[in-house]
Amino acid sequence: MNSVTRLNVDRSELCLVEQAARGERDARRELFERHREAAYRVALRITGRHEDALDVVQDSFIKAFERLGDFQRAAGFKTWLLRIVTNRALDLLRARKVRLAVPLDAGDDEPRFELPACNDAEQPGAELEYRELAERLRQAVESLPPEQRAVFALYALGEMTYGQIAEAVGVPIGTVMSRLYHARRRLHRLLEDLAPSEAKVEDR
Amino acid sequence: MTMPDDKFDELLDHVAAGRLDDLTPEQVTSLDTHLNAAASSSERLADVVPEADSRLSVIAPTPTDAEWDGVWQRIDSAAPARESAPRVIGRTIRFWQPLAAAAACLLLLIVWRLSPVQVPPGWEMRLSDHVVVHEIEIFGDDCVFVAYSDNESGSAVIWVFEAEEAREGA
């Protein structure tokens, strides 16, 4: 991989990681509480299911704590953890695809995908609207190929650099940029009705 | 497709400035290839956070505290943590407890053998030459000692000391 990453290493976090590597329970708990939300968001973006995302978070932390000895101190713990989360979530997707292959394989190469209609009338509150938006986005993200979905999931955290995403996914920065470009483009097309002035993306 | 370096720089400026969507698919493909071949170019993007899009960042639901607690419990039980210092001491105490009880029992046997014995008329009292500590039972802070004694006559004696008695005897 020729991506170059400059990662800020949080010293207090390094201490925590070292304590956790020695098996200290409080340090592990602290690491879990610091990073569980990010791990969950990435897992949910990739798997699309709340329960699966929680399972992925759980398995990833277990694996991370087991392998803290392998953790490269030059990289951030969060980036390293999110790499485990991404791989675990993609594994789960592949397993799910295998399970679904028999009943759904009717000759279509593309999975069938249909967004629910955007019905903004008679929505009683902002929360419901937010939930509908989240559900539409979830379904749109499910239509992305897994490798684009993984990049998008990390990007959607809103705080990771191209370098960190490349580190977490294990691909060069150029590939991250390219996958993100195509993912955003597809999502904008699928969610065009949410913000027509911004979302119109034409094939060029 | 070949592209002059200054054109790549221009495209990189677009991406670094958060205008990735302005590029065409062909330009992205060229830039991808260029970045992956030139480390110095990819360095320019390494610290750049891609432009946010509020429509693409909504997420629901989020786990409840109870769900997080459940996840943590399973993580914690799957990867047993090292005990803290007081618990290590506790384990050490537990480890020494049976040894202390055995020593107390040995002491009781010695006291028993040395103590004067009231022998009923017509009875012969002999010390056993074969004493086996058969079982030591510990319930919390109390110790119950069971000794099995067997000599040539085949008689067996079981001694049971309650905690109070054991402490007094010791």
PDB file of N, CA and C in Angstrom, chain A residues 2 4 6 22-25 28-29 32 36-37 40-41 44-45 50 54 57-58 61-62 65 130 133-134 137 152 155-156 158 160-163 172-175 177-178 180-181 184-185 187-188 191 195 198-199 204, chain B residues 15 20-26 28-29 31-32 35-39 42-43 45-53 55-63 65 67-69 71-76 78-82:
ATOM      1  N   ASN A   2       0.643   2.159  -0.915  1.00  0.00           N
ATOM      2  CA  ASN A   2       1.496   3.321  -0.947  1.00  0.00           C
ATOM      3  C   ASN A   2       0.841   4.548  -0.328  1.00  0.00           C
ATOM      4  N   VAL A   4       0.047   7.226   2.357  1.00  0.00           N
ATOM      5  CA  VAL A   4       0.850   7.778   3.437  1.00  0.00           C
ATOM      6  C   VAL A   4      -0.103   8.382   4.452  1.00  0.00           C
ATOM      7  N   ARG A   6      -0.666  10.316   8.187  1.00  0.00           N
ATOM      8  CA  ARG A   6      -0.075  11.019   9.326  1.00  0.00           C
ATOM      9  C   ARG A   6      -1.123  11.001  10.418  1.00  0.00           C
ATOM     10  N   ARG A  22      -2.241  -5.254  29.009  1.00  0.00           N
ATOM     11  CA  ARG A  22      -1.830  -6.007  30.205  1.00  0.00           C
ATOM     12  C   ARG A  22      -3.031  -6.686  30.866  1.00  0.00           C
ATOM     13  N   GLY A  23      -4.195  -6.457  30.301  1.00  0.00           N
ATOM     14  CA  GLY A  23      -5.387  -7.144  30.804  1.00  0.00           C
ATOM     15  C   GLY A  23      -6.194  -6.353  31.805  1.00  0.00           C
ATOM     16  N   GLU A  24      -5.917  -5.058  31.918  1.00  0.00           N
ATOM     17  CA  GLU A  24      -6.639  -4.269  32.918  1.00  0.00           C
ATOM     18  C   GLU A  24      -8.055  -3.954  32.433  1.00  0.00           C
ATOM     19  N   ARG A  25      -8.988  -4.379  33.231  1.00  0.00           N
ATOM     20  CA  ARG A  25     -10.394  -4.329  32.845  1.00  0.00           C
ATOM     21  C   ARG A  25     -10.900  -2.895  32.684  1.00  0.00           C
ATOM     22  N   ARG A  28      -9.869  -1.430  29.407  1.00  0.00           N
ATOM     23  CA  ARG A  28     -10.660  -1.984  28.295  1.00  0.00           C
ATOM     24  C   ARG A  28     -12.038  -1.340  28.236  1.00  0.00           C
ATOM     25  N   ARG A  29     -12.602  -1.173  29.409  1.00  0.00           N
ATOM     26  CA  ARG A  29     -13.938  -0.566  29.464  1.00  0.00           C
ATOM     27  C   ARG A  29     -13.888   0.864  28.921  1.00  0.00           C
ATOM     28  N   PHE A  32     -13.622   0.816  25.222  1.00  0.00           N
ATOM     29  CA  PHE A  32     -14.931   0.442  24.672  1.00  0.00           C
ATOM     30  C   PHE A  32     -15.860   1.650  24.653  1.00  0.00           C
ATOM     31  N   ARG A  36     -17.127   2.915  21.007  1.00  0.00           N
ATOM     32  CA  ARG A  36     -18.251   2.044  20.640  1.00  0.00           C
ATOM     33  C   ARG A  36     -19.187   2.716  19.636  1.00  0.00           C
ATOM     34  N   GLU A  37     -19.414   4.025  19.790  1.00  0.00           N
ATOM     35  CA  GLU A  37     -20.349   4.719  18.891  1.00  0.00           C
ATOM     36  C   GLU A  37     -19.833   4.693  17.455  1.00  0.00           C
ATOM     37  N   TYR A  40     -20.059   1.274  16.062  1.00  0.00           N
ATOM     38  CA  TYR A  40     -21.440   0.917  15.750  1.00  0.00           C
ATOM     39  C   TYR A  40     -21.892   1.570  14.442  1.00  0.00           C
ATOM     40  N   ARG A  41     -21.561   2.847  14.283  1.00  0.00           N
ATOM     41  CA  ARG A  41     -21.995   3.558  13.081  1.00  0.00           C
ATOM     42  C   ARG A  41     -21.421   2.916  11.812  1.00  0.00           C
ATOM     43  N   LEU A  44     -23.132  -0.448  11.330  1.00  0.00           N
ATOM     44  CA  LEU A  44     -24.519  -0.308  10.879  1.00  0.00           C
ATOM     45  C   LEU A  44     -24.583   0.096   9.407  1.00  0.00           C
ATOM     46  N   ARG A  45     -23.678   1.002   9.006  1.00  0.00           N
ATOM     47  CA  ARG A  45     -23.656   1.416   7.599  1.00  0.00           C
ATOM     48  C   ARG A  45     -23.395   0.226   6.681  1.00  0.00           C
ATOM     49  N   HIS A  50     -29.452  -3.212  12.808  1.00  0.00           N
ATOM     50  CA  HIS A  50     -29.075  -2.842  14.173  1.00  0.00           C
ATOM     51  C   HIS A  50     -28.456  -4.021  14.933  1.00  0.00           C
ATOM     52  N   LEU A  54     -24.561  -4.491  16.271  1.00  0.00           N
ATOM     53  CA  LEU A  54     -24.152  -4.728  17.661  1.00  0.00           C
ATOM     54  C   LEU A  54     -23.272  -5.974  17.763  1.00  0.00           C
ATOM     55  N   VAL A  57     -19.837  -5.057  16.511  1.00  0.00           N
ATOM     56  CA  VAL A  57     -19.112  -4.269  17.517  1.00  0.00           C
ATOM     57  C   VAL A  57     -18.564  -5.200  18.600  1.00  0.00           C
ATOM     58  N   GLN A  58     -19.414  -6.070  19.067  1.00  0.00           N
ATOM     59  CA  GLN A  58     -19.010  -7.009  20.128  1.00  0.00           C
ATOM     60  C   GLN A  58     -17.829  -7.878  19.669  1.00  0.00           C
ATOM     61  N   PHE A  61     -14.509  -5.820  19.235  1.00  0.00           N
ATOM     62  CA  PHE A  61     -13.808  -5.475  20.468  1.00  0.00           C
ATOM     63  C   PHE A  61     -13.147  -6.707  21.082  1.00  0.00           C
ATOM     64  N   ILE A  62     -13.842  -7.822  21.032  1.00  0.00           N
ATOM     65  CA  ILE A  62     -13.241  -9.054  21.570  1.00  0.00           C
ATOM     66  C   ILE A  62     -11.947  -9.368  20.822  1.00  0.00           C
ATOM     67  N   PHE A  65      -9.171  -6.788  21.643  1.00  0.00           N
ATOM     68  CA  PHE A  65      -8.544  -7.000  22.952  1.00  0.00           C
ATOM     69  C   PHE A  65      -7.657  -8.238  22.954  1.00  0.00           C
ATOM     70  N   TYR A 130     -36.899  12.240  10.593  1.00  0.00           N
ATOM     71  CA  TYR A 130     -35.486  11.865  10.686  1.00  0.00           C
ATOM     72  C   TYR A 130     -35.339  10.357  10.501  1.00  0.00           C
ATOM     73  N   LEU A 133     -35.828   9.428   6.950  1.00  0.00           N
ATOM     74  CA  LEU A 133     -34.644   9.798   6.179  1.00  0.00           C
ATOM     75  C   LEU A 133     -33.524   8.778   6.409  1.00  0.00           C
ATOM     76  N   ALA A 134     -33.354   8.420   7.676  1.00  0.00           N
ATOM     77  CA  ALA A 134     -32.315   7.437   8.010  1.00  0.00           C
ATOM     78  C   ALA A 134     -32.605   6.100   7.341  1.00  0.00           C
ATOM     79  N   LEU A 137     -31.854   6.346   3.654  1.00  0.00           N
ATOM     80  CA  LEU A 137     -30.403   6.333   3.436  1.00  0.00           C
ATOM     81  C   LEU A 137     -29.856   4.920   3.635  1.00  0.00           C
ATOM     82  N   PHE A 152     -17.647   4.325   2.372  1.00  0.00           N
ATOM     83  CA  PHE A 152     -18.679   5.304   2.728  1.00  0.00           C
ATOM     84  C   PHE A 152     -18.959   5.281   4.231  1.00  0.00           C
ATOM     85  N   TYR A 155     -16.273   7.196   5.917  1.00  0.00           N
ATOM     86  CA  TYR A 155     -16.414   8.616   5.557  1.00  0.00           C
ATOM     87  C   TYR A 155     -17.565   9.263   6.326  1.00  0.00           C
ATOM     88  N   ALA A 156     -18.666   8.521   6.478  1.00  0.00           N
ATOM     89  CA  ALA A 156     -19.873   9.086   7.085  1.00  0.00           C
ATOM     90  C   ALA A 156     -19.690   9.399   8.569  1.00  0.00           C
ATOM     91  N   GLY A 158     -17.605  11.339   9.485  1.00  0.00           N
ATOM     92  CA  GLY A 158     -17.412  12.785   9.397  1.00  0.00           C
ATOM     93  C   GLY A 158     -16.129  13.305  10.006  1.00  0.00           C
ATOM     94  N   MET A 160     -12.924  11.226   9.698  1.00  0.00           N
ATOM     95  CA  MET A 160     -11.740  10.486   9.251  1.00  0.00           C
ATOM     96  C   MET A 160     -11.163  11.091   7.980  1.00  0.00           C
ATOM     97  N   THR A 161      -9.852  11.161   7.944  1.00  0.00           N
ATOM     98  CA  THR A 161      -9.168  11.676   6.760  1.00  0.00           C
ATOM     99  C   THR A 161      -9.084  10.587   5.692  1.00  0.00           C
ATOM    100  N   TYR A 162      -8.708  11.021   4.479  1.00  0.00           N
ATOM    101  CA  TYR A 162      -8.501  10.024   3.422  1.00  0.00           C
ATOM    102  C   TYR A 162      -7.455   8.989   3.871  1.00  0.00           C
ATOM    103  N   GLY A 163      -6.416   9.487   4.543  1.00  0.00           N
ATOM    104  CA  GLY A 163      -5.353   8.582   4.992  1.00  0.00           C
ATOM    105  C   GLY A 163      -5.848   7.557   5.997  1.00  0.00           C
ATOM    106  N   PRO A 172      -5.102   1.889  -1.127  1.00  0.00           N
ATOM    107  CA  PRO A 172      -4.439   3.182  -1.298  1.00  0.00           C
ATOM    108  C   PRO A 172      -5.429   4.360  -1.265  1.00  0.00           C
ATOM    109  N   ILE A 173      -4.884   5.540  -1.027  1.00  0.00           N
ATOM    110  CA  ILE A 173      -5.715   6.740  -0.918  1.00  0.00           C
ATOM    111  C   ILE A 173      -6.493   7.017  -2.214  1.00  0.00           C
ATOM    112  N   GLY A 174      -5.841   6.787  -3.340  1.00  0.00           N
ATOM    113  CA  GLY A 174      -6.519   7.013  -4.615  1.00  0.00           C
ATOM    114  C   GLY A 174      -7.757   6.142  -4.749  1.00  0.00           C
ATOM    115  N   THR A 175      -7.653   4.931  -4.284  1.00  0.00           N
ATOM    116  CA  THR A 175      -8.796   4.008  -4.347  1.00  0.00           C
ATOM    117  C   THR A 175      -9.915   4.473  -3.421  1.00  0.00           C
ATOM    118  N   MET A 177     -10.531   7.569  -2.616  1.00  0.00           N
ATOM    119  CA  MET A 177     -11.159   8.720  -3.268  1.00  0.00           C
ATOM    120  C   MET A 177     -12.132   8.258  -4.362  1.00  0.00           C
ATOM    121  N   SER A 178     -11.669   7.306  -5.144  1.00  0.00           N
ATOM    122  CA  SER A 178     -12.480   6.818  -6.250  1.00  0.00           C
ATOM    123  C   SER A 178     -13.765   6.129  -5.750  1.00  0.00           C
ATOM    124  N   LEU A 180     -15.223   6.523  -2.883  1.00  0.00           N
ATOM    125  CA  LEU A 180     -16.092   7.504  -2.241  1.00  0.00           C
ATOM    126  C   LEU A 180     -16.850   8.319  -3.284  1.00  0.00           C
ATOM    127  N   TYR A 181     -16.149   8.680  -4.327  1.00  0.00           N
ATOM    128  CA  TYR A 181     -16.772   9.454  -5.401  1.00  0.00           C
ATOM    129  C   TYR A 181     -17.974   8.709  -5.979  1.00  0.00           C
ATOM    130  N   ARG A 184     -20.895   8.288  -3.300  1.00  0.00           N
ATOM    131  CA  ARG A 184     -21.663   9.532  -3.112  1.00  0.00           C
ATOM    132  C   ARG A 184     -22.540   9.824  -4.329  1.00  0.00           C
ATOM    133  N   ARG A 185     -22.000   9.565  -5.460  1.00  0.00           N
ATOM    134  CA  ARG A 185     -22.723   9.823  -6.704  1.00  0.00           C
ATOM    135  C   ARG A 185     -24.006   8.983  -6.773  1.00  0.00           C
ATOM    136  N   LEU A 187     -25.558   7.556  -4.233  1.00  0.00           N
ATOM    137  CA  LEU A 187     -26.477   7.945  -3.154  1.00  0.00           C
ATOM    138  C   LEU A 187     -27.205   9.239  -3.491  1.00  0.00           C
ATOM    139  N   HIS A 188     -26.501  10.182  -4.063  1.00  0.00           N
ATOM    140  CA  HIS A 188     -27.152  11.431  -4.460  1.00  0.00           C
ATOM    141  C   HIS A 188     -28.270  11.164  -5.465  1.00  0.00           C
ATOM    142  N   LEU A 191     -31.233   9.557  -3.625  1.00  0.00           N
ATOM    143  CA  LEU A 191     -31.893  10.431  -2.649  1.00  0.00           C
ATOM    144  C   LEU A 191     -32.154  11.809  -3.246  1.00  0.00           C
ATOM    145  N   ALA A 195     -33.191  16.687  -1.617  1.00  0.00           N
ATOM    146  CA  ALA A 195     -32.682  18.054  -1.773  1.00  0.00           C
ATOM    147  C   ALA A 195     -32.332  18.258  -3.241  1.00  0.00           C
ATOM    148  N   GLU A 198     -29.299  20.213  -4.599  1.00  0.00           N
ATOM    149  CA  GLU A 198     -27.932  19.738  -4.347  1.00  0.00           C
ATOM    150  C   GLU A 198     -27.694  18.355  -4.925  1.00  0.00           C
ATOM    151  N   ALA A 199     -28.770  17.601  -5.024  1.00  0.00           N
ATOM    152  CA  ALA A 199     -28.569  16.182  -5.282  1.00  0.00           C
ATOM    153  C   ALA A 199     -28.518  15.801  -6.752  1.00  0.00           C
ATOM    154  N   ARG A 204     -21.736  11.984 -16.465  1.00  0.00           N
ATOM    155  CA  ARG A 204     -20.994  12.758 -17.440  1.00  0.00           C
ATOM    156  C   ARG A 204     -20.101  11.843 -18.245  1.00  0.00           C
TER     157      ARG A 204
ATOM    158  N   VAL B  15     -10.202  18.195  -5.077  1.00  0.00           N
ATOM    159  CA  VAL B  15     -10.528  17.182  -4.058  1.00  0.00           C
ATOM    160  C   VAL B  15     -10.183  17.708  -2.667  1.00  0.00           C
ATOM    161  N   LEU B  20     -14.974  17.140  -4.584  1.00  0.00           N
ATOM    162  CA  LEU B  20     -14.808  15.853  -5.269  1.00  0.00           C
ATOM    163  C   LEU B  20     -15.903  15.639  -6.309  1.00  0.00           C
ATOM    164  N   ASP B  21     -17.111  16.089  -5.971  1.00  0.00           N
ATOM    165  CA  ASP B  21     -18.247  15.852  -6.867  1.00  0.00           C
ATOM    166  C   ASP B  21     -18.137  16.622  -8.184  1.00  0.00           C
ATOM    167  N   ASP B  22     -17.242  17.608  -8.227  1.00  0.00           N
ATOM    168  CA  ASP B  22     -17.083  18.381  -9.463  1.00  0.00           C
ATOM    169  C   ASP B  22     -16.373  17.594 -10.558  1.00  0.00           C
ATOM    170  N   LEU B  23     -15.689  16.539 -10.153  1.00  0.00           N
ATOM    171  CA  LEU B  23     -14.901  15.778 -11.135  1.00  0.00           C
ATOM    172  C   LEU B  23     -15.796  14.839 -11.951  1.00  0.00           C
ATOM    173  N   THR B  24     -15.347  14.515 -13.142  1.00  0.00           N
ATOM    174  CA  THR B  24     -16.057  13.524 -13.963  1.00  0.00           C
ATOM    175  C   THR B  24     -15.530  12.132 -13.602  1.00  0.00           C
ATOM    176  N   PRO B  25     -16.278  11.081 -13.922  1.00  0.00           N
ATOM    177  CA  PRO B  25     -15.782   9.716 -13.647  1.00  0.00           C
ATOM    178  C   PRO B  25     -14.431   9.461 -14.306  1.00  0.00           C
ATOM    179  N   GLU B  26     -14.234   9.990 -15.500  1.00  0.00           N
ATOM    180  CA  GLU B  26     -12.953   9.779 -16.195  1.00  0.00           C
ATOM    181  C   GLU B  26     -11.811  10.466 -15.442  1.00  0.00           C
ATOM    182  N   VAL B  28     -11.745  11.095 -12.272  1.00  0.00           N
ATOM    183  CA  VAL B  28     -11.520  10.349 -11.027  1.00  0.00           C
ATOM    184  C   VAL B  28     -10.674   9.107 -11.298  1.00  0.00           C
ATOM    185  N   THR B  29     -10.965   8.430 -12.385  1.00  0.00           N
ATOM    186  CA  THR B  29     -10.188   7.235 -12.733  1.00  0.00           C
ATOM    187  C   THR B  29      -8.720   7.589 -12.959  1.00  0.00           C
ATOM    188  N   LEU B  31      -7.112  10.243 -11.832  1.00  0.00           N
ATOM    189  CA  LEU B  31      -6.519  10.701 -10.582  1.00  0.00           C
ATOM    190  C   LEU B  31      -6.220   9.520  -9.652  1.00  0.00           C
ATOM    191  N   ASP B  32      -7.111   8.566  -9.641  1.00  0.00           N
ATOM    192  CA  ASP B  32      -6.924   7.355  -8.831  1.00  0.00           C
ATOM    193  C   ASP B  32      -5.606   6.679  -9.219  1.00  0.00           C
ATOM    194  N   LEU B  35      -2.596   8.892  -8.224  1.00  0.00           N
ATOM    195  CA  LEU B  35      -2.352   8.910  -6.776  1.00  0.00           C
ATOM    196  C   LEU B  35      -1.716   7.612  -6.307  1.00  0.00           C
ATOM    197  N   ASN B  36      -2.184   6.521  -6.857  1.00  0.00           N
ATOM    198  CA  ASN B  36      -1.668   5.233  -6.416  1.00  0.00           C
ATOM    199  C   ASN B  36      -0.258   4.964  -6.919  1.00  0.00           C
ATOM    200  N   ALA B  37       0.154   5.756  -7.907  1.00  0.00           N
ATOM    201  CA  ALA B  37       1.509   5.580  -8.429  1.00  0.00           C
ATOM    202  C   ALA B  37       2.481   6.598  -7.839  1.00  0.00           C
ATOM    203  N   ALA B  38       1.955   7.687  -7.302  1.00  0.00           N
ATOM    204  CA  ALA B  38       2.835   8.754  -6.810  1.00  0.00           C
ATOM    205  C   ALA B  38       2.534   9.046  -5.341  1.00  0.00           C
ATOM    206  N   ALA B  39       3.454   8.588  -4.488  1.00  0.00           N
ATOM    207  CA  ALA B  39       3.228   8.750  -3.039  1.00  0.00           C
ATOM    208  C   ALA B  39       3.149  10.213  -2.641  1.00  0.00           C
ATOM    209  N   SER B  42      -0.361  11.457  -3.143  1.00  0.00           N
ATOM    210  CA  SER B  42      -1.352  10.939  -2.194  1.00  0.00           C
ATOM    211  C   SER B  42      -1.147  11.552  -0.814  1.00  0.00           C
ATOM    212  N   GLU B  43       0.101  11.967  -0.522  1.00  0.00           N
ATOM    213  CA  GLU B  43       0.355  12.643   0.758  1.00  0.00           C
ATOM    214  C   GLU B  43      -0.484  13.908   0.902  1.00  0.00           C
ATOM    215  N   LEU B  45      -3.427  14.343   0.121  1.00  0.00           N
ATOM    216  CA  LEU B  45      -4.799  14.036   0.557  1.00  0.00           C
ATOM    217  C   LEU B  45      -4.845  13.314   1.898  1.00  0.00           C
ATOM    218  N   ALA B  46      -3.681  12.867   2.371  1.00  0.00           N
ATOM    219  CA  ALA B  46      -3.672  12.005   3.564  1.00  0.00           C
ATOM    220  C   ALA B  46      -4.380  12.642   4.751  1.00  0.00           C
ATOM    221  N   ASP B  47      -4.177  13.937   4.937  1.00  0.00           N
ATOM    222  CA  ASP B  47      -4.759  14.601   6.111  1.00  0.00           C
ATOM    223  C   ASP B  47      -6.059  15.340   5.807  1.00  0.00           C
ATOM    224  N   VAL B  48      -6.570  15.158   4.612  1.00  0.00           N
ATOM    225  CA  VAL B  48      -7.806  15.861   4.231  1.00  0.00           C
ATOM    226  C   VAL B  48      -9.023  15.040   4.653  1.00  0.00           C
ATOM    227  N   VAL B  49      -9.950  15.686   5.340  1.00  0.00           N
ATOM    228  CA  VAL B  49     -11.227  15.033   5.665  1.00  0.00           C
ATOM    229  C   VAL B  49     -12.181  15.306   4.498  1.00  0.00           C
ATOM    230  N   PRO B  50     -12.699  14.246   3.883  1.00  0.00           N
ATOM    231  CA  PRO B  50     -13.614  14.465   2.750  1.00  0.00           C
ATOM    232  C   PRO B  50     -14.811  15.322   3.160  1.00  0.00           C
ATOM    233  N   GLU B  51     -15.287  16.102   2.212  1.00  0.00           N
ATOM    234  CA  GLU B  51     -16.366  17.040   2.513  1.00  0.00           C
ATOM    235  C   GLU B  51     -17.595  16.309   3.054  1.00  0.00           C
ATOM    236  N   ALA B  52     -18.190  16.893   4.086  1.00  0.00           N
ATOM    237  CA  ALA B  52     -19.361  16.256   4.708  1.00  0.00           C
ATOM    238  C   ALA B  52     -20.615  16.558   3.887  1.00  0.00           C
ATOM    239  N   ASP B  53     -21.589  15.709   4.051  1.00  0.00           N
ATOM    240  CA  ASP B  53     -22.888  15.908   3.414  1.00  0.00           C
ATOM    241  C   ASP B  53     -23.934  15.504   4.444  1.00  0.00           C
ATOM    242  N   ARG B  55     -27.010  15.150   4.418  1.00  0.00           N
ATOM    243  CA  ARG B  55     -28.037  14.177   4.027  1.00  0.00           C
ATOM    244  C   ARG B  55     -27.523  12.750   4.137  1.00  0.00           C
ATOM    245  N   LEU B  56     -26.203  12.601   4.053  1.00  0.00           N
ATOM    246  CA  LEU B  56     -25.629  11.253   4.041  1.00  0.00           C
ATOM    247  C   LEU B  56     -25.084  10.831   5.407  1.00  0.00           C
ATOM    248  N   SER B  57     -25.359  11.631   6.427  1.00  0.00           N
ATOM    249  CA  SER B  57     -24.790  11.293   7.729  1.00  0.00           C
ATOM    250  C   SER B  57     -25.839  10.925   8.772  1.00  0.00           C
ATOM    251  N   VAL B  58     -27.114  10.975   8.399  1.00  0.00           N
ATOM    252  CA  VAL B  58     -28.140  10.609   9.385  1.00  0.00           C
ATOM    253  C   VAL B  58     -28.059   9.116   9.665  1.00  0.00           C
ATOM    254  N   ILE B  59     -28.363   8.797  10.887  1.00  0.00           N
ATOM    255  CA  ILE B  59     -28.295   7.390  11.262  1.00  0.00           C
ATOM    256  C   ILE B  59     -29.323   7.115  12.360  1.00  0.00           C
ATOM    257  N   ALA B  60     -29.965   5.992  12.281  1.00  0.00           N
ATOM    258  CA  ALA B  60     -30.929   5.596  13.314  1.00  0.00           C
ATOM    259  C   ALA B  60     -31.137   4.094  13.169  1.00  0.00           C
ATOM    260  N   PRO B  61     -31.407   3.380  14.217  1.00  0.00           N
ATOM    261  CA  PRO B  61     -31.461   3.851  15.598  1.00  0.00           C
ATOM    262  C   PRO B  61     -30.071   3.830  16.224  1.00  0.00           C
ATOM    263  N   THR B  62     -29.981   4.326  17.421  1.00  0.00           N
ATOM    264  CA  THR B  62     -28.730   4.185  18.170  1.00  0.00           C
ATOM    265  C   THR B  62     -29.002   3.259  19.353  1.00  0.00           C
ATOM    266  N   PRO B  63     -28.001   2.517  19.768  1.00  0.00           N
ATOM    267  CA  PRO B  63     -28.231   1.542  20.850  1.00  0.00           C
ATOM    268  C   PRO B  63     -28.599   2.220  22.167  1.00  0.00           C
ATOM    269  N   ASP B  65     -28.712   2.336  26.423  1.00  0.00           N
ATOM    270  CA  ASP B  65     -27.713   2.040  27.458  1.00  0.00           C
ATOM    271  C   ASP B  65     -27.745   0.562  27.829  1.00  0.00           C
ATOM    272  N   GLU B  67     -28.554  -1.925  25.933  1.00  0.00           N
ATOM    273  CA  GLU B  67     -27.913  -2.710  24.879  1.00  0.00           C
ATOM    274  C   GLU B  67     -26.391  -2.620  24.989  1.00  0.00           C
ATOM    275  N   TRP B  68     -25.905  -1.393  25.250  1.00  0.00           N
ATOM    276  CA  TRP B  68     -24.451  -1.239  25.405  1.00  0.00           C
ATOM    277  C   TRP B  68     -23.947  -2.047  26.593  1.00  0.00           C
ATOM    278  N   ASP B  69     -24.717  -2.047  27.677  1.00  0.00           N
ATOM    279  CA  ASP B  69     -24.307  -2.818  28.852  1.00  0.00           C
ATOM    280  C   ASP B  69     -24.204  -4.299  28.503  1.00  0.00           C
ATOM    281  N   VAL B  71     -23.658  -5.625  25.552  1.00  0.00           N
ATOM    282  CA  VAL B  71     -22.497  -5.845  24.679  1.00  0.00           C
ATOM    283  C   VAL B  71     -21.219  -5.887  25.517  1.00  0.00           C
ATOM    284  N   TRP B  72     -21.116  -4.931  26.446  1.00  0.00           N
ATOM    285  CA  TRP B  72     -19.899  -4.899  27.277  1.00  0.00           C
ATOM    286  C   TRP B  72     -19.777  -6.165  28.123  1.00  0.00           C
ATOM    287  N   GLN B  73     -20.894  -6.615  28.681  1.00  0.00           N
ATOM    288  CA  GLN B  73     -20.840  -7.818  29.513  1.00  0.00           C
ATOM    289  C   GLN B  73     -20.297  -9.001  28.715  1.00  0.00           C
ATOM    290  N   ARG B  74     -20.751  -9.098  27.467  1.00  0.00           N
ATOM    291  CA  ARG B  74     -20.294 -10.234  26.648  1.00  0.00           C
ATOM    292  C   ARG B  74     -18.818 -10.083  26.261  1.00  0.00           C
ATOM    293  N   ILE B  75     -18.410  -8.849  25.983  1.00  0.00           N
ATOM    294  CA  ILE B  75     -16.991  -8.621  25.672  1.00  0.00           C
ATOM    295  C   ILE B  75     -16.151  -8.955  26.896  1.00  0.00           C
ATOM    296  N   ASP B  76     -16.607  -8.488  28.025  1.00  0.00           N
ATOM    297  CA  ASP B  76     -15.850  -8.667  29.274  1.00  0.00           C
ATOM    298  C   ASP B  76     -15.734 -10.146  29.636  1.00  0.00           C
ATOM    299  N   ALA B  78     -15.899 -12.627  27.552  1.00  0.00           N
ATOM    300  CA  ALA B  78     -15.138 -13.363  26.535  1.00  0.00           C
ATOM    301  C   ALA B  78     -13.641 -13.159  26.689  1.00  0.00           C
ATOM    302  N   ALA B  79     -13.261 -12.012  27.191  1.00  0.00           N
ATOM    303  CA  ALA B  79     -11.834 -11.718  27.353  1.00  0.00           C
ATOM    304  C   ALA B  79     -11.577 -11.442  28.816  1.00  0.00           C
ATOM    305  N   PRO B  80     -11.351 -12.487  29.626  1.00  0.00           N
ATOM    306  CA  PRO B  80     -11.205 -12.262  31.065  1.00  0.00           C
ATOM    307  C   PRO B  80     -10.050 -11.330  31.371  1.00  0.00           C
ATOM    308  N   ALA B  81     -10.371 -10.291  32.109  1.00  0.00           N
ATOM    309  CA  ALA B  81      -9.345  -9.314  32.450  1.00  0.00           C
ATOM    310  C   ALA B  81      -8.521  -9.801  33.631  1.00  0.00           C
ATOM    311  N   ARG B  82      -7.309  -9.248  33.714  1.00  0.00           N
ATOM    312  CA  ARG B  82      -6.472  -9.569  34.858  1.00  0.00           C
ATOM    313  C   ARG B  82      -7.103  -8.965  36.100  1.00  0.00           C
TER     314      ARG B  82
END
